[in-house]
Amino acid sequence: MDLHRNWKPYARGPALLALALVMAFSPQILAAMGREFVFGDWVGYLLALFGLIGGISAVRESRRAFAVRVDEQGVTWVNGTATVVFPWAEVSRVSVEKRPNSGKLNRPSLLTVWTTDTVERALPATVQLTGLRGYQVADLHTVKEPADQVVAALRQYGGDRYPAAVN
């Protein structure tokens, strides 16, 4: 099973760039309407700068290569220019976890592959536990495939490495 990025991360960058453009010209737009910023024109320029920085970083992030494949060989993760292969023999477990500091009502969405400390990878581990390294390879909220299909593929190929959910 291949995981593909949803369209929403691609739309965030251009939307922020458009907002930055509107904010950059907001003093002139408001002047044409006979209004002005209460605190001065610098507010519009400052917001435009934040929108420009956020838009450029969002466009840059959305253009990075991203791919996750779950199959009988293991989990393959492409992030930017690095490709990391996690063969099932080297995977201790695979889990779908909550984001750190998320609320009680948030559902788990981070697909995390756990390996032993002895195996070095091209990318650094996201999470370190005693004897384990965790790699957060995907956020299930930002992929096209439904979480149920991802869980089914993990159970099919990962076997006992993907434990059943505990309520």
N, CA, C and O atoms as a DFTB+ gen file, in Angstrom:
668 C
 N C O
     1  1       0.839      -1.167       0.000
     2  2       0.000       0.000       0.000
     3  2       0.890       1.238       0.000
     4  3       1.828       1.339       0.791
     5  1       0.592       2.165      -0.882
     6  2       1.315       3.432      -0.957
     7  2       0.475       4.533      -0.327
     8  3      -0.735       4.604      -0.545
     9  1       1.120       5.388       0.452
    10  2       0.452       6.548       1.035
    11  2       0.844       7.779       0.237
    12  3       2.018       7.984      -0.072
    13  1      -0.143       8.592      -0.092
    14  2       0.081       9.813      -0.862
    15  2      -0.409      11.009      -0.063
    16  3      -1.397      10.914       0.665
    17  1       0.274      12.121      -0.199
    18  2      -0.094      13.339       0.507
    19  2      -1.419      13.884      -0.027
    20  3      -1.671      13.865      -1.232
    21  1      -2.248      14.361       0.873
    22  2      -3.528      14.967       0.524
    23  2      -3.289      16.325      -0.148
    24  3      -2.175      16.844      -0.095
    25  1      -4.307      16.902      -0.772
    26  2      -4.170      18.179      -1.470
    27  2      -4.068      19.360      -0.515
    28  3      -3.571      20.413      -0.912
    29  1      -4.513      19.227       0.715
    30  2      -4.555      20.365       1.633
    31  2      -3.181      20.979       1.913
    32  3      -3.073      22.205       1.931
    33  1      -2.128      20.188       2.133
    34  2      -0.820      20.832       2.335
    35  2      -0.351      21.621       1.115
    36  3       0.387      22.596       1.259
    37  1      -0.766      21.214      -0.075
    38  2      -0.373      21.941      -1.277
    39  2      -1.088      23.280      -1.384
    40  3      -0.531      24.220      -1.950
    41  1      -2.301      23.397      -0.859
    42  2      -3.086      24.628      -0.968
    43  2      -2.706      25.655       0.092
    44  3      -2.954      26.846      -0.100
    45  1      -2.123      25.237       1.183
    46  2      -1.816      26.141       2.294
    47  2      -0.811      27.223       1.889
    48  3      -0.993      28.387       2.247
    49  1       0.226      26.869       1.164
    50  2       1.258      27.831       0.780
    51  2       0.746      28.929      -0.132
    52  3       0.929      30.105       0.180
    53  1       0.097      28.584      -1.271
    54  2      -0.437      29.645      -2.128
    55  2      -1.482      30.518      -1.427
    56  3      -1.574      31.713      -1.707
    57  1      -2.261      29.938      -0.527
    58  2      -3.251      30.737       0.207
    59  2      -2.557      31.759       1.105
    60  3      -2.993      32.907       1.185
    61  1      -1.492      31.357       1.775
    62  2      -0.749      32.298       2.616
    63  2      -0.048      33.369       1.779
    64  3       0.039      34.523       2.198
    65  1       0.448      32.996       0.605
    66  2       1.075      33.991      -0.271
    67  2       0.049      35.002      -0.779
    68  3       0.348      36.192      -0.873
    69  1      -1.158      34.539      -1.107
    70  2      -2.219      35.456      -1.531
    71  2      -2.612      36.384      -0.389
    72  3      -2.839      37.573      -0.608
    73  1      -2.694      35.853       0.821
    74  2      -3.002      36.676       1.988
    75  2      -1.910      37.717       2.215
    76  3      -2.209      38.862       2.554
    77  1      -0.657      37.334       2.032
    78  2       0.450      38.283       2.188
    79  2       0.350      39.404       1.165
    80  3       0.623      40.560       1.485
    81  1      -0.035      39.076      -0.055
    82  2      -0.190      40.091      -1.095
    83  2      -1.299      41.073      -0.735
    84  3      -1.133      42.284      -0.883
    85  1      -2.423      40.556      -0.264
    86  2      -3.534      41.428       0.144
    87  2      -3.107      42.319       1.307
    88  3      -3.411      43.512       1.324
    89  1      -2.401      41.740       2.278
    90  2      -1.978      42.531       3.435
    91  2      -0.932      43.578       3.049
    92  3      -0.895      44.655       3.644
    93  1      -0.085      43.281       2.067
    94  2       0.915      44.251       1.633
    95  2       0.254      45.478       1.011
    96  3       0.742      46.598       1.163
    97  1      -0.849      45.264       0.317
    98  2      -1.556      46.379      -0.310
    99  2      -2.751      46.854       0.504
   100  3      -3.514      47.702       0.041
   101  1      -2.922      46.326       1.699
   102  2      -4.086      46.699       2.509
   103  2      -4.124      48.179       2.874
   104  3      -5.218      48.743       2.890
   105  1      -3.003      48.854       3.170
   106  2      -3.117      50.291       3.434
   107  2      -3.668      51.070       2.235
   108  3      -4.459      51.997       2.406
   109  1      -3.246      50.691       1.017
   110  2      -3.751      51.375      -0.169
   111  2      -5.218      51.022      -0.423
   112  3      -6.009      51.876      -0.824
   113  1      -5.571      49.765      -0.187
   114  2      -6.963      49.338      -0.384
   115  2      -7.869      50.061       0.600
   116  3      -8.934      50.548       0.221
   117  1      -7.456      50.135       1.853
   118  2      -8.264      50.835       2.856
   119  2      -8.337      52.327       2.562
   120  3      -9.382      52.943       2.774
   121  1      -7.240      52.925       2.075
   122  2      -7.254      54.354       1.733
   123  2      -8.226      54.626       0.594
   124  3      -8.901      55.656       0.590
   125  1      -8.305      53.711      -0.380
   126  2      -9.250      53.881      -1.487
   127  2     -10.693      53.795      -1.007
   128  3     -11.590      54.376      -1.618
   129  1     -10.917      53.069       0.088
   130  2     -12.261      52.944       0.653
   131  2     -12.547      54.042       1.675
   132  3     -13.637      54.088       2.245
   133  1     -11.574      54.927       1.910
   134  2     -11.766      55.999       2.876
   135  2     -11.559      55.564       4.314
   136  3     -12.074      56.201       5.233
   137  1     -10.818      54.494       4.519
   138  2     -10.549      53.988       5.875
   139  2      -9.045      53.847       6.064
   140  3      -8.268      54.021       5.126
   141  1      -8.652      53.533       7.279
   142  2      -7.242      53.285       7.561
   143  2      -7.122      52.361       8.765
   144  3      -8.067      52.186       9.533
   145  1      -5.925      51.769       8.913
   146  2      -5.660      50.942      10.087
   147  2      -5.659      51.838      11.323
   148  3      -5.158      52.961      11.281
   149  1      -6.214      51.343      12.406
   150  2      -6.255      52.111      13.648
   151  2      -4.849      52.329      14.193
   152  3      -4.534      53.415      14.678
   153  1      -4.008      51.312      14.118
   154  2      -2.666      51.397      14.686
   155  2      -1.628      51.888      13.685
   156  3      -0.463      52.043      14.052
   157  1      -2.005      52.135      12.448
   158  2      -1.061      52.594      11.443
   159  2      -0.850      51.559      10.346
   160  3      -1.227      50.396      10.487
   161  1      -0.239      52.005       9.251
   162  2      -0.025      51.141       8.089
   163  2       0.961      50.010       8.364
   164  3       0.922      48.985       7.683
   165  1       1.828      50.173       9.330
   166  2       2.852      49.173       9.607
   167  2       2.245      47.825       9.985
   168  3       2.884      46.788       9.810
   169  1       1.004      47.831      10.506
   170  2       0.350      46.574      10.878
   171  2       0.154      45.698       9.637
   172  3       0.423      44.498       9.669
   173  1      -0.315      46.305       8.550
   174  2      -0.512      45.559       7.310
   175  2       0.788      45.018       6.755
   176  3       0.842      43.888       6.270
   177  1       1.840      45.827       6.827
   178  2       3.131      45.382       6.318
   179  2       3.718      44.259       7.176
   180  3       4.329      43.327       6.652
   181  1       3.535      44.350       8.475
   182  2       4.025      43.303       9.370
   183  2       3.280      41.987       9.133
   184  3       3.898      40.925       9.075
   185  1       1.955      42.059       8.995
   186  2       1.177      40.851       8.708
   187  2       1.540      40.280       7.337
   188  3       1.555      39.062       7.157
   189  1       1.831      41.151       6.375
   190  2       2.257      40.683       5.055
   191  2       3.585      39.938       5.149
   192  3       3.782      38.928       4.473
   193  1       4.488      40.432       5.981
   194  2       5.776      39.762       6.158
   195  2       5.587      38.370       6.759
   196  3       6.192      37.405       6.293
   197  1       4.748      38.266       7.795
   198  2       4.478      36.954       8.396
   199  2       3.819      36.013       7.389
   200  3       4.170      34.835       7.325
   201  1       2.868      36.520       6.603
   202  2       2.218      35.694       5.584
   203  2       3.191      35.244       4.510
   204  3       3.114      34.112       4.034
   205  1       4.113      36.131       4.124
   206  2       5.109      35.794       3.111
   207  2       6.052      34.701       3.619
   208  3       6.335      33.740       2.904
   209  1       6.529      34.847       4.835
   210  2       7.425      33.834       5.409
   211  2       6.699      32.500       5.550
   212  3       7.239      31.455       5.188
   213  1       5.474      32.534       6.076
   214  2       4.696      31.300       6.231
   215  2       4.357      30.666       4.895
   216  3       4.412      29.444       4.760
   217  1       4.007      31.481       3.898
   218  2       3.664      30.961       2.579
   219  2       4.846      30.318       1.883
   220  3       4.719      29.249       1.286
   221  1       5.995      30.969       1.961
   222  2       7.192      30.404       1.328
   223  2       7.583      29.090       1.999
   224  3       7.922      28.123       1.317
   225  1       7.537      29.051       3.325
   226  2       7.901      27.800       4.000
   227  2       6.883      26.697       3.719
   228  3       7.265      25.532       3.605
   229  1       5.592      27.036       3.604
   230  2       4.579      26.020       3.294
   231  2       4.738      25.497       1.867
   232  3       4.596      24.297       1.630
   233  1       5.032      26.385       0.914
   234  2       5.263      25.944      -0.469
   235  2       6.508      25.065      -0.531
   236  3       6.517      24.040      -1.213
   237  1       7.545      25.463       0.175
   238  2       8.790      24.678       0.187
   239  2       8.555      23.289       0.783
   240  3       9.046      22.291       0.257
   241  1       7.804      23.234       1.880
   242  2       7.507      21.949       2.525
   243  2       6.654      21.060       1.622
   244  3       6.870      19.850       1.568
   245  1       5.689      21.645       0.915
   246  2       4.811      20.835       0.065
   247  2       5.533      20.311      -1.173
   248  3       5.084      19.339      -1.781
   249  1       6.636      20.935      -1.551
   250  2       7.388      20.481      -2.721
   251  2       8.421      19.401      -2.380
   252  3       9.028      18.819      -3.280
   253  1       8.621      19.133      -1.088
   254  2       9.544      18.066      -0.691
   255  2       8.953      16.719      -1.070
   256  3       7.743      16.504      -0.991
   257  1       9.824      15.830      -1.478
   258  2       9.372      14.484      -1.833
   259  2       8.833      13.786      -0.590
   260  3       9.407      13.891       0.494
   261  1       7.729      13.076      -0.760
   262  2       7.124      12.332       0.339
   263  2       6.499      11.072      -0.224
   264  3       5.725      11.125      -1.180
   265  1       6.833       9.947       0.367
   266  2       6.207       8.682      -0.013
   267  2       6.391       7.698       1.129
   268  3       7.440       7.655       1.772
   269  1       5.365       6.916       1.365
   270  2       5.431       5.831       2.339
   271  2       4.806       4.615       1.683
   272  3       3.709       4.692       1.129
   273  1       5.505       3.497       1.748
   274  2       4.983       2.246       1.196
   275  2       5.051       1.178       2.277
   276  3       6.080       0.986       2.925
   277  1       3.934       0.491       2.454
   278  2       3.858      -0.634       3.383
   279  2       3.596      -1.871       2.533
   280  3       2.563      -1.963       1.870
   281  1       4.530      -2.823       2.551
   282  2       4.353      -4.043       1.764
   283  2       4.996      -5.216       2.488
   284  3       5.379      -5.104       3.652
   285  1       5.113      -6.342       1.792
   286  2       5.632      -7.546       2.448
   287  2       7.112      -7.439       2.814
   288  3       7.579      -8.185       3.675
   289  1       7.862      -6.529       2.181
   290  2       9.274      -6.345       2.532
   291  2       9.453      -5.489       3.786
   292  3      10.435      -5.653       4.509
   293  1       8.514      -4.580       4.049
   294  2       8.626      -3.685       5.193
   295  2       7.994      -2.342       4.890
   296  3       7.048      -2.245       4.108
   297  1       8.527      -1.312       5.518
   298  2       8.035       0.052       5.331
   299  2       9.142       0.853       4.665
   300  3      10.271       0.888       5.155
   301  1       8.818       1.500       3.544
   302  2       9.762       2.358       2.838
   303  2       9.275       3.789       2.969
   304  3       8.104       4.076       2.721
   305  1      10.171       4.687       3.359
   306  2       9.811       6.077       3.623
   307  2      10.741       6.985       2.839
   308  3      11.959       6.913       2.997
   309  1      10.176       7.838       1.996
   310  2      10.937       8.841       1.259
   311  2      10.578      10.193       1.857
   312  3       9.414      10.593       1.860
   313  1      11.594      10.894       2.364
   314  2      11.386      12.212       2.953
   315  2      12.465      13.137       2.413
   316  3      13.630      13.037       2.798
   317  1      12.074      14.036       1.522
   318  2      13.057      14.899       0.874
   319  2      13.934      14.080      -0.042
   320  3      13.438      13.369      -0.915
   321  1      15.237      14.177       0.150
   322  2      16.168      13.421      -0.697
   323  2      16.556      12.080      -0.082
   324  3      17.230      11.277      -0.727
   325  1      16.140      11.834       1.144
   326  2      16.524      10.593       1.835
   327  2      15.443       9.527       1.683
   328  3      14.251       9.811       1.790
   329  1      15.877       8.312       1.434
   330  2      14.984       7.160       1.393
   331  2      15.428       6.190       2.477
   332  3      16.586       5.775       2.524
   333  1      14.490       5.839       3.346
   334  2      14.791       4.937       4.455
   335  2      13.927       3.694       4.297
   336  3      12.712       3.788       4.128
   337  1      14.564       2.530       4.354
   338  2      13.854       1.257       4.254
   339  2      13.904       0.588       5.624
   340  3      14.973       0.418       6.209
   341  1      12.734       0.214       6.121
   342  2      12.621      -0.509       7.388
   343  2      12.162      -1.933       7.072
   344  3      10.958      -2.167       6.967
   345  1      13.088      -2.899       6.917
   346  2      12.661      -4.286       6.701
   347  2      11.936      -4.796       7.945
   348  3      12.274      -4.414       9.065
   349  1      10.943      -5.657       7.746
   350  2      10.168      -6.160       8.880
   351  2      11.052      -6.853       9.915
   352  3      10.728      -6.848      11.103
   353  1      12.162      -7.447       9.482
   354  2      13.050      -8.132      10.426
   355  2      13.697      -7.157      11.411
   356  3      14.065      -7.555      12.517
   357  1      13.839      -5.883      11.025
   358  2      14.477      -4.890      11.891
   359  2      13.471      -4.016      12.633
   360  3      13.865      -3.178      13.443
   361  1      12.185      -4.199      12.370
   362  2      11.140      -3.380      12.998
   363  2      10.660      -4.069      14.266
   364  3      10.247      -5.228      14.233
   365  1      10.718      -3.353      15.380
   366  2      10.209      -3.900      16.645
   367  2       8.692      -3.832      16.692
   368  3       8.024      -4.793      17.073
   369  1       8.157      -2.675      16.297
   370  2       6.703      -2.514      16.243
   371  2       6.378      -1.308      15.378
   372  3       7.235      -0.470      15.096
   373  1       5.120      -1.240      14.965
   374  2       4.590      -0.109      14.214
   375  2       3.347       0.341      14.961
   376  3       2.529      -0.485      15.366
   377  1       3.203       1.646      15.147
   378  2       2.046       2.128      15.901
   379  2       1.515       3.421      15.301
   380  3       2.233       4.153      14.620
   381  1       0.250       3.682      15.566
   382  2      -0.372       4.955      15.226
   383  2      -0.604       5.654      16.560
   384  3      -1.374       5.181      17.395
   385  1       0.072       6.787      16.750
   386  2       0.091       7.447      18.051
   387  2      -0.447       8.864      17.972
   388  3      -0.557       9.450      16.895
   389  1      -0.781       9.400      19.143
   390  2      -1.228      10.789      19.236
   391  2      -0.035      11.724      19.102
   392  3       1.106      11.360      19.384
   393  1      -0.336      12.939      18.662
   394  2       0.687      13.979      18.643
   395  2       1.076      14.325      20.079
   396  3       0.240      14.250      20.979
   397  1       2.322      14.699      20.300
   398  2       2.705      15.130      21.648
   399  2       1.890      16.355      22.067
   400  3       1.641      17.248      21.257
   401  1       1.487      16.389      23.302
   402  2       0.716      17.488      23.888
   403  2      -0.629      17.710      23.216
   404  3      -1.161      18.818      23.265
   405  1      -1.189      16.686      22.590
   406  2      -2.524      16.833      22.010
   407  2      -3.562      16.558      23.096
   408  3      -3.272      15.914      24.104
   409  1      -4.749      17.048      22.873
   410  2      -5.808      16.896      23.860
   411  2      -6.340      15.478      23.929
   412  3      -6.007      14.630      23.101
   413  1      -7.172      15.236      24.931
   414  2      -7.730      13.900      25.121
   415  2      -8.665      13.502      23.988
   416  3      -8.803      12.316      23.689
   417  1      -9.309      14.480      23.354
   418  2     -10.278      14.177      22.305
   419  2      -9.635      13.940      20.943
   420  3     -10.294      13.436      20.033
   421  1      -8.366      14.291      20.787
   422  2      -7.692      14.083      19.505
   423  2      -7.439      12.603      19.276
   424  3      -7.084      11.860      20.191
   425  1      -7.630      12.196      18.025
   426  2      -7.405      10.793      17.663
   427  2      -5.944      10.584      17.285
   428  3      -5.300      11.504      16.781
   429  1      -5.413       9.389      17.521
   430  2      -4.037       9.091      17.102
   431  2      -3.906       9.187      15.585
   432  3      -4.772       8.712      14.849
   433  1      -2.817       9.805      15.121
   434  2      -2.658       9.967      13.676
   435  2      -1.223       9.799      13.191
   436  3      -1.006       9.703      11.983
   437  1      -0.248       9.761      14.070
   438  2       1.148       9.673      13.644
   439  2       1.572       8.220      13.469
   440  3       1.622       7.459      14.436
   441  1       1.875       7.843      12.232
   442  2       2.360       6.497      11.938
   443  2       3.838       6.442      12.317
   444  3       4.671       7.107      11.700
   445  1       4.153       5.647      13.333
   446  2       5.508       5.591      13.876
   447  2       6.064       4.182      13.723
   448  3       5.423       3.202      14.101
   449  1       7.269       4.097      13.161
   450  2       7.979       2.826      13.013
   451  2       9.070       2.795      14.074
   452  3       9.892       3.707      14.158
   453  1       9.072       1.736      14.886
   454  2      10.033       1.589      15.984
   455  2      11.069       0.532      15.617
   456  3      10.720      -0.585      15.234
   457  1      12.357       0.896      15.739
   458  2      13.458      -0.036      15.492
   459  2      14.361      -0.072      16.727
   460  3      14.221       0.742      17.640
   461  1      15.283      -1.026      16.735
   462  2      16.224      -1.108      17.854
   463  2      17.310      -0.057      17.703
   464  3      17.491       0.511      16.626
   465  1      18.028       0.198      18.782
   466  2      19.098       1.197      18.778
   467  2      20.275       0.819      17.896
   468  3      21.040       1.695      17.492
   469  1      20.438      -0.440      17.590
   470  2      21.635      -0.896      16.887
   471  2      21.628      -0.555      15.403
   472  3      22.677      -0.602      14.761
   473  1      20.478      -0.216      14.847
   474  2      20.377       0.039      13.412
   475  2      20.439       1.544      13.152
   476  3      19.638       2.302      13.699
   477  1      21.393       1.981      12.315
   478  2      21.516       3.392      11.944
   479  2      20.754       3.646      10.650
   480  3      20.764       2.811       9.746
   481  1      20.100       4.788      10.560
   482  2      19.300       5.153       9.388
   483  2      19.814       6.455       8.782
   484  3      20.615       7.165       9.391
   485  1      19.339       6.759       7.566
   486  2      19.743       7.981       6.873
   487  2      19.157       9.226       7.530
   488  3      19.726      10.311       7.413
   489  1      18.028       9.084       8.217
   490  2      17.396      10.208       8.900
   491  2      17.433       9.973      10.404
   492  3      17.395       8.825      10.848
   493  1      17.505      11.033      11.188
   494  2      17.515      10.842      12.643
   495  2      16.145      10.408      13.154
   496  3      15.116      10.713      12.551
   497  1      16.153       9.698      14.266
   498  2      14.902       9.248      14.879
   499  2      14.145      10.447      15.439
   500  3      14.743      11.403      15.932
   501  1      12.823      10.378      15.353
   502  2      11.978      11.440      15.879
   503  2      11.791      11.293      17.379
   504  3      11.758      12.282      18.111
   505  1      11.669      10.050      17.832
   506  2      11.414       9.753      19.241
   507  2      12.441       8.727      19.709
   508  3      12.738       7.769      18.996
   509  1      12.980       8.930      20.906
   510  2      13.929       7.982      21.489
   511  2      13.323       7.399      22.761
   512  3      12.879       8.144      23.633
   513  1      13.302       6.098      22.870
   514  2      12.938       5.403      24.101
   515  2      14.094       4.478      24.462
   516  3      14.993       4.269      23.648
   517  1      14.083       3.936      25.639
   518  2      15.148       3.034      26.058
   519  2      15.191       1.821      25.136
   520  3      14.273       1.000      25.130
   521  1      16.262       1.717      24.360
   522  2      16.437       0.584      23.469
   523  2      15.703       0.687      22.145
   524  3      15.831      -0.209      21.310
   525  1      14.937       1.748      21.923
   526  2      14.164       1.886      20.683
   527  2      14.328       3.280      20.091
   528  3      14.560       4.264      20.794
   529  1      14.200       3.321      18.773
   530  2      14.153       4.593      18.049
   531  2      12.857       4.631      17.263
   532  3      12.515       3.679      16.560
   533  1      12.143       5.732      17.385
   534  2      10.878       5.881      16.680
   535  2      10.990       6.875      15.540
   536  3      11.517       7.974      15.713
   537  1      10.496       6.487      14.380
   538  2      10.500       7.341      13.193
   539  2       9.049       7.632      12.826
   540  3       8.313       6.724      12.438
   541  1       8.635       8.889      12.946
   542  2       7.269       9.263      12.589
   543  2       7.242       9.502      11.085
   544  3       7.640      10.565      10.607
   545  1       6.771       8.505      10.347
   546  2       6.881       8.524       8.894
   547  2       5.717       9.221       8.209
   548  3       5.873       9.688       7.080
   549  1       4.554       9.310       8.851
   550  2       3.405       9.950       8.202
   551  2       2.392      10.384       9.242
   552  3       2.273       9.787      10.312
   553  1       1.665      11.437       8.902
   554  2       0.513      11.868       9.691
   555  2      -0.715      11.451       8.894
   556  3      -0.915      11.918       7.773
   557  1      -1.532      10.584       9.457
   558  2      -2.676      10.039       8.724
   559  2      -3.734      11.088       8.417
   560  3      -4.617      10.846       7.594
   561  1      -3.664      12.259       9.068
   562  2      -4.589      13.345       8.741
   563  2      -4.212      14.022       7.423
   564  3      -5.051      14.688       6.816
   565  1      -2.977      13.866       6.974
   566  2      -2.522      14.560       5.771
   567  2      -2.300      13.631       4.584
   568  3      -1.689      14.041       3.597
   569  1      -2.775      12.398       4.651
   570  2      -2.659      11.487       3.510
   571  2      -4.043      11.205       2.935
   572  3      -5.055      11.314       3.627
   573  1      -4.066      10.842       1.653
   574  2      -5.336      10.573       0.965
   575  2      -6.016       9.307       1.466
   576  3      -7.241       9.259       1.567
   577  1      -5.241       8.299       1.776
   578  2      -5.793       7.000       2.127
   579  2      -6.437       7.048       3.517
   580  3      -5.887       7.654       4.436
   581  1      -7.602       6.408       3.668
   582  2      -8.252       6.382       4.983
   583  2      -7.420       5.603       6.000
   584  3      -6.690       4.675       5.650
   585  1      -7.546       5.997       7.255
   586  2      -6.780       5.355       8.332
   587  2      -7.106       3.871       8.434
   588  3      -6.232       3.074       8.775
   589  1      -8.349       3.484       8.146
   590  2      -8.728       2.070       8.223
   591  2      -7.935       1.219       7.233
   592  3      -7.533       0.101       7.556
   593  1      -7.708       1.745       6.029
   594  2      -6.925       1.008       5.039
   595  2      -5.465       0.881       5.470
   596  3      -4.837      -0.157       5.268
   597  1      -4.937       1.942       6.062
   598  2      -3.549       1.903       6.530
   599  2      -3.405       0.872       7.645
   600  3      -2.453       0.092       7.655
   601  1      -4.352       0.869       8.582
   602  2      -4.326      -0.097       9.685
   603  2      -4.443      -1.522       9.150
   604  3      -3.754      -2.422       9.630
   605  1      -5.316      -1.735       8.156
   606  2      -5.466      -3.070       7.569
   607  2      -4.163      -3.527       6.908
   608  3      -3.779      -4.689       7.037
   609  1      -3.484      -2.621       6.204
   610  2      -2.207      -2.981       5.574
   611  2      -1.144      -3.288       6.625
   612  3      -0.348      -4.210       6.450
   613  1      -1.126      -2.528       7.706
   614  2      -0.152      -2.787       8.772
   615  2      -0.405      -4.134       9.430
   616  3       0.538      -4.854       9.759
   617  1      -1.667      -4.477       9.622
   618  2      -1.987      -5.781      10.220
   619  2      -1.654      -6.919       9.258
   620  3      -1.182      -7.976       9.675
   621  1      -1.905      -6.691       7.964
   622  2      -1.648      -7.736       6.975
   623  2      -0.150      -8.008       6.842
   624  3       0.280      -9.160       6.896
   625  1       0.638      -6.955       6.671
   626  2       2.063      -7.137       6.405
   627  2       2.911      -7.167       7.674
   628  3       3.900      -7.897       7.738
   629  1       2.539      -6.391       8.672
   630  2       3.343      -6.296       9.885
   631  2       3.092      -7.396      10.889
   632  3       3.937      -7.668      11.742
   633  1       1.936      -8.032      10.794
   634  2       1.615      -9.122      11.717
   635  2       1.580      -8.656      13.159
   636  3       0.860      -7.717      13.498
   637  1       2.361      -9.315      14.013
   638  2       2.351      -8.981      15.435
   639  2       3.123      -7.699      15.752
   640  3       3.147      -7.277      16.909
   641  1       3.744      -7.078      14.777
   642  2       4.434      -5.805      15.011
   643  2       3.450      -4.650      15.138
   644  3       3.790      -3.601      15.685
   645  1       2.227      -4.837      14.633
   646  2       1.185      -3.824      14.803
   647  2       0.181      -4.373      15.806
   648  3      -0.690      -5.160      15.435
   649  1       0.288      -3.971      17.078
   650  2      -0.608      -4.524      18.101
   651  2      -2.025      -3.988      17.950
   652  3      -2.234      -2.902      17.409
   653  1      -2.986      -4.752      18.429
   654  2      -4.382      -4.316      18.405
   655  2      -4.544      -3.119      19.330
   656  3      -3.823      -2.974      20.317
   657  1      -5.502      -2.268      18.993
   658  2      -5.750      -1.069      19.793
   659  2      -6.265      -1.454      21.174
   660  3      -7.086      -2.359      21.317
   661  1      -5.769      -0.752      22.184
   662  2      -6.196      -0.995      23.562
   663  2      -7.108       0.143      23.972
   664  3      -6.729       1.310      23.869
   665  1      -8.312      -0.182      24.438
   666  2      -9.252       0.869      24.858
   667  2      -9.128       1.152      26.325
   668  3      -9.841       2.006      26.852
